[in-house]
CSV table of C-alpha atoms in Angstrom, one decimal:
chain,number,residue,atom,x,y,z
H,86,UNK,CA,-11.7,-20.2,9.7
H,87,UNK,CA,-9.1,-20.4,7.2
H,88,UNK,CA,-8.9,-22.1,4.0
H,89,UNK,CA,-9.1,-25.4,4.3
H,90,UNK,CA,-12.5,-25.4,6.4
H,91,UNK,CA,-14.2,-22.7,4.1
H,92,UNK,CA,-13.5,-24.7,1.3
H,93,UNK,CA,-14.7,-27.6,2.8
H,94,UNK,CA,-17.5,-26.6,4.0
H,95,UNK,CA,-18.7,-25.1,0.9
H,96,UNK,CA,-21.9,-27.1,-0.9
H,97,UNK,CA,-20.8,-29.3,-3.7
H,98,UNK,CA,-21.0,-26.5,-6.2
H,99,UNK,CA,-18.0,-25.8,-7.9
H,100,UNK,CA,-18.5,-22.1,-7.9
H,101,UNK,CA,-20.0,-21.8,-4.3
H,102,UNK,CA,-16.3,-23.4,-3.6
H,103,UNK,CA,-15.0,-21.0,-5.7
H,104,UNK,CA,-16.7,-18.0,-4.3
H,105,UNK,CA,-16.2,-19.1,-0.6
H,106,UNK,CA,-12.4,-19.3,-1.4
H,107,UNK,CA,-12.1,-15.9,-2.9
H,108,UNK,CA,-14.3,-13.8,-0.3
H,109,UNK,CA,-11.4,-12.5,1.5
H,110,UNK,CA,-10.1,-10.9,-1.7
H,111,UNK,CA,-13.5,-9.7,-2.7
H,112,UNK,CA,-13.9,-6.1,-0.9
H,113,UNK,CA,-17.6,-4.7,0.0
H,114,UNK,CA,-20.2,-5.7,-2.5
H,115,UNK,CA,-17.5,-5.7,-6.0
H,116,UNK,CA,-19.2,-9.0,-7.2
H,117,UNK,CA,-22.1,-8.8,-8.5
H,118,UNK,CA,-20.1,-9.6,-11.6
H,119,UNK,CA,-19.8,-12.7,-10.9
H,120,UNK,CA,-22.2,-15.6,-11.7
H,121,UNK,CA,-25.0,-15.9,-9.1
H,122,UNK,CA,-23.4,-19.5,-7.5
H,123,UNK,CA,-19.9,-17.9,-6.6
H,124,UNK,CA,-22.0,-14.6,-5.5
H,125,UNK,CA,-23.8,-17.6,-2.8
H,126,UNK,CA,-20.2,-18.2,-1.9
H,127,UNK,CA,-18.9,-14.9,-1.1
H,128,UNK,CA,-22.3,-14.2,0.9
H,129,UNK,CA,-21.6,-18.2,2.5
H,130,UNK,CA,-17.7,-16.7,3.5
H,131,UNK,CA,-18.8,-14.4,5.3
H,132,UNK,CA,-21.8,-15.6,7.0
H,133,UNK,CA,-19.1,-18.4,8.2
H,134,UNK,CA,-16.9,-15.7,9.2
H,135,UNK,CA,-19.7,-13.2,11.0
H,136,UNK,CA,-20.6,-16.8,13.1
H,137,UNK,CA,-17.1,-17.5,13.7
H,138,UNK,CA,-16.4,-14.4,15.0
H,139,UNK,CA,-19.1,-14.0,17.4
H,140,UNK,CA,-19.1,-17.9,19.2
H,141,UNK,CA,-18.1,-17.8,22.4
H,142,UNK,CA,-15.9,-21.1,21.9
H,143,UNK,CA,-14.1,-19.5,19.2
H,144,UNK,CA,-13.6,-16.2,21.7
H,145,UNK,CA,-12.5,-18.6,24.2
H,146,UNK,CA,-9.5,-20.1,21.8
H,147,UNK,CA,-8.8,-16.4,20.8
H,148,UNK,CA,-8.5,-15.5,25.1
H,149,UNK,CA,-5.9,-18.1,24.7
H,150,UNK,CA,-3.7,-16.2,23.2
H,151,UNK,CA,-4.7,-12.2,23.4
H,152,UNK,CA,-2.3,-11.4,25.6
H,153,UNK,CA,0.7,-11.9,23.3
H,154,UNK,CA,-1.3,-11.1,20.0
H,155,UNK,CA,-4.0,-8.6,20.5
H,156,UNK,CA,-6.4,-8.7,17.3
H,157,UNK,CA,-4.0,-10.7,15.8
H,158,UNK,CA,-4.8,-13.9,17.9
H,159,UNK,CA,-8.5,-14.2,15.7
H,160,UNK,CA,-5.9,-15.1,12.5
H,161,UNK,CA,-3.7,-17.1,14.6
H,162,UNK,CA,-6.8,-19.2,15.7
H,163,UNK,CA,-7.9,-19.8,12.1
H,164,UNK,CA,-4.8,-20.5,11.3
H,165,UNK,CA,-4.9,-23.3,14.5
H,166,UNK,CA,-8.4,-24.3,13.5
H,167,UNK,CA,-7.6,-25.3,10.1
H,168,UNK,CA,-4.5,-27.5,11.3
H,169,UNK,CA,-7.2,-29.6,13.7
H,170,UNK,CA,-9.2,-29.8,10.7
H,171,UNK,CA,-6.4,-31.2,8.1
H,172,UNK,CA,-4.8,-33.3,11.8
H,173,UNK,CA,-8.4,-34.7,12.0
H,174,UNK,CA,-9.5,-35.1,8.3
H,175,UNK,CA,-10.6,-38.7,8.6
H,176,UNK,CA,-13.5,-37.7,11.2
H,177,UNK,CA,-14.9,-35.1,8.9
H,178,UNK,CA,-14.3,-36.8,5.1
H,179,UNK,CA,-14.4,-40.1,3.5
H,180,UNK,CA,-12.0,-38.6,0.9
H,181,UNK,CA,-8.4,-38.5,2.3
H,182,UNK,CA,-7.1,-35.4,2.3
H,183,UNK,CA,-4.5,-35.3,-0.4
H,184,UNK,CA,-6.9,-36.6,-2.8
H,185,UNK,CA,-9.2,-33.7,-1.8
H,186,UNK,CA,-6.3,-30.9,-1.9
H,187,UNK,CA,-5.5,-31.8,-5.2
H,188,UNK,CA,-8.6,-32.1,-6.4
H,189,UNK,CA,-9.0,-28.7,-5.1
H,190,UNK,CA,-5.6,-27.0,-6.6
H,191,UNK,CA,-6.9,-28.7,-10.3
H,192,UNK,CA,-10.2,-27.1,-9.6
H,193,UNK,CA,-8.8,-23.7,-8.6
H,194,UNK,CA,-6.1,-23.8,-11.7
H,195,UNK,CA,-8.7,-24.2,-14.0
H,196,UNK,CA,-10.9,-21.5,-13.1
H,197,UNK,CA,-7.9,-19.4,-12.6
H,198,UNK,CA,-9.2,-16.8,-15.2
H,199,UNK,CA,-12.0,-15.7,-12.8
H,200,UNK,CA,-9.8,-15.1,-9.9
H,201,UNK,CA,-9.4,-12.3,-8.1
H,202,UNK,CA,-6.0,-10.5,-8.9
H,203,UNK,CA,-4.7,-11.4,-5.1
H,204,UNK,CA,-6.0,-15.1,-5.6
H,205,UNK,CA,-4.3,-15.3,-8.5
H,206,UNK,CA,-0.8,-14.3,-7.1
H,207,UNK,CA,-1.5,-16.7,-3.8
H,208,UNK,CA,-2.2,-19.6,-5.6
H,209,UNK,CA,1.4,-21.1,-6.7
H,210,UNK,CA,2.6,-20.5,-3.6
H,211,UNK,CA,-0.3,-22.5,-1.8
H,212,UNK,CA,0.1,-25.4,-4.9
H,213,UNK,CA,3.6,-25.2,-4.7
H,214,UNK,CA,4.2,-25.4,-0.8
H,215,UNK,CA,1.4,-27.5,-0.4
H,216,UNK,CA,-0.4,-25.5,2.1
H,217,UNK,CA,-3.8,-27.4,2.1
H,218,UNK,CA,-2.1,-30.7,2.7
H,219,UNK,CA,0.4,-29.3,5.2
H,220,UNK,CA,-1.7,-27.6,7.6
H,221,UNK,CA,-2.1,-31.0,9.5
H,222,UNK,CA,1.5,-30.8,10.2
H,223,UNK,CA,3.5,-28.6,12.6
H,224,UNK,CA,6.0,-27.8,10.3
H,225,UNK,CA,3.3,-26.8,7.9
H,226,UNK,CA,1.8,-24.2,10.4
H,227,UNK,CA,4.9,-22.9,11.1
H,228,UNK,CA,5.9,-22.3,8.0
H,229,UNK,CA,2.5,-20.3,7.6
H,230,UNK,CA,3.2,-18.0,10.5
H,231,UNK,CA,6.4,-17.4,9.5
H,232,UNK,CA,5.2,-16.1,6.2
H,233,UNK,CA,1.8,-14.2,8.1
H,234,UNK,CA,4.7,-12.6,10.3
H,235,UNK,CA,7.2,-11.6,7.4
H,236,UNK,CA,3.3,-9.9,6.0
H,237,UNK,CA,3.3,-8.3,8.9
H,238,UNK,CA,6.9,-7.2,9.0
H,239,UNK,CA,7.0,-8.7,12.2
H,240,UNK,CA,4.8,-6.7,13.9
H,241,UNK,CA,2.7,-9.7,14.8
H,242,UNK,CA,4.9,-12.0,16.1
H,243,UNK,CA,3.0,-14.7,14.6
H,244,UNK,CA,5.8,-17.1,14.0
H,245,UNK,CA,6.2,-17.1,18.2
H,246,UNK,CA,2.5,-18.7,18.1
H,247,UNK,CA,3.5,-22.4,17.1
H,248,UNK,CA,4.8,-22.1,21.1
H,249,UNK,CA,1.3,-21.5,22.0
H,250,UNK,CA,-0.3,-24.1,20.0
H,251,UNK,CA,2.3,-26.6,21.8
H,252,UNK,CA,1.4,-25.4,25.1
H,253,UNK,CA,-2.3,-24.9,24.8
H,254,UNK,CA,-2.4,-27.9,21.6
H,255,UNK,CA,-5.3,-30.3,23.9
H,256,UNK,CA,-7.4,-27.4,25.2
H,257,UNK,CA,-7.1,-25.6,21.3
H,258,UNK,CA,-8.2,-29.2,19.7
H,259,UNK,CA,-10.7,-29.9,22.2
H,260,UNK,CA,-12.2,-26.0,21.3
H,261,UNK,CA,-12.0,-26.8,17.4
H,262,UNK,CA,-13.3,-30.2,18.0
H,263,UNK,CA,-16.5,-28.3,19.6
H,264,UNK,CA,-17.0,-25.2,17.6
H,265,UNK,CA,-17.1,-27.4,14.3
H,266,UNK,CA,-20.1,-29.5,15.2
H,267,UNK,CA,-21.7,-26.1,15.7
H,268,UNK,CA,-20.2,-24.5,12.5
H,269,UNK,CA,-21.3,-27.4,10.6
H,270,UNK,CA,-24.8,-27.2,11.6
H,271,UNK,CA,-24.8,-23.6,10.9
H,272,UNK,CA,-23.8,-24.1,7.6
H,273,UNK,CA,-26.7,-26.8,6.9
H,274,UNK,CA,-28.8,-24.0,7.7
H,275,UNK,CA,-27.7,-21.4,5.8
H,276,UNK,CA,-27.3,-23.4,2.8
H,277,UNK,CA,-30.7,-24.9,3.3
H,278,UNK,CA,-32.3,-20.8,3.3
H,279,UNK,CA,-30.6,-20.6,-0.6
């Protein structure tokens, strides 16, 4: 999962949401510096990711697109995963979505200080391009491949992928749709065991 579902499924806990946005900047166990609620959000990251990684729905979305991508279809698919999310917001929260990204970017600006150096430097980019908000559109994904390509000085051929997603776009939908109410329930349970 990308962003925009690891945030929202984070607790309403500030610095759970906090910690489960930064994980992927946050290398081995280099956090015990931080306050015990955005340590639970680090640990909650990657229990998300470990279970994501490891359902065969998600594998099935990922056989989707192996051929073309090799390991690189497992980014592509959170990348895809995250633009169902933000496409079917309404079904998932009574807040609409650019109140919530917002709210989200205000939240993240003011706790900048405690970022991670990475986090730090991502974070205009996301506010200024909107990246929460935009991932429901196609444009919006696009323009995130692009840039995950240009990371990967092209090596990846990510910004080919928004072809796939066309092609594939019912099947891939009809995979997130799934895997969420599974994800979800996951997550009630983990957070539940804190």
């Amino acid at each position: 999962m990308n962003f925009l579902a690891h945030l929202y499924l984070s607790p309403n806990n500030v610095q759970i949401m906090i910690g489960n946005f930064i994980a992927d900047h946050v290398k081995g166990n280099k956090f015990k510096h931080y306050p015990e609620d955005i340590q639970k959000g680090i640990y909650l990251h990657r229990a998300i990711d470990t279970f994501t990684d490891a359902n065969t729905i998600v594998r099935k979305s990922k056989r989707r697109l192996h051929e073309r991508y090799g390991l690189y279809s497992g980014v592509i698919i959170d990348i895809f995963y995250d633009h169902f999310l933000a496409k079917n917001w309404g079904d998932y929260s009574q807040i609409p979505l650019d109140i919530y990204t917002d709210s989200i970017y205000q939240l993240l600006e003011k706790n900048k200080e405690i970022l991670p150096e990475k986090t730090q430097e991502l974070l205009p980019y996301m506010i200024q391009y909107n990246w929460l908000y935009n991932y429901q559109f196609i444009d919006g994904i696009q323009d995130v491949l692009n840039g995950m390509n240009r990371r990967t000085k092209g090596r990846s051929k990510m910004n080919l992928a928004i072809e796939d997603l066309k092609l594939r776009y019912s099947d891939l939908e009809n995979d997130f749709q799934t895997f969420m109410i599974e994800l979800i329930d996951f997550v009630t349970t983990e957070i539940d065991k804190k």
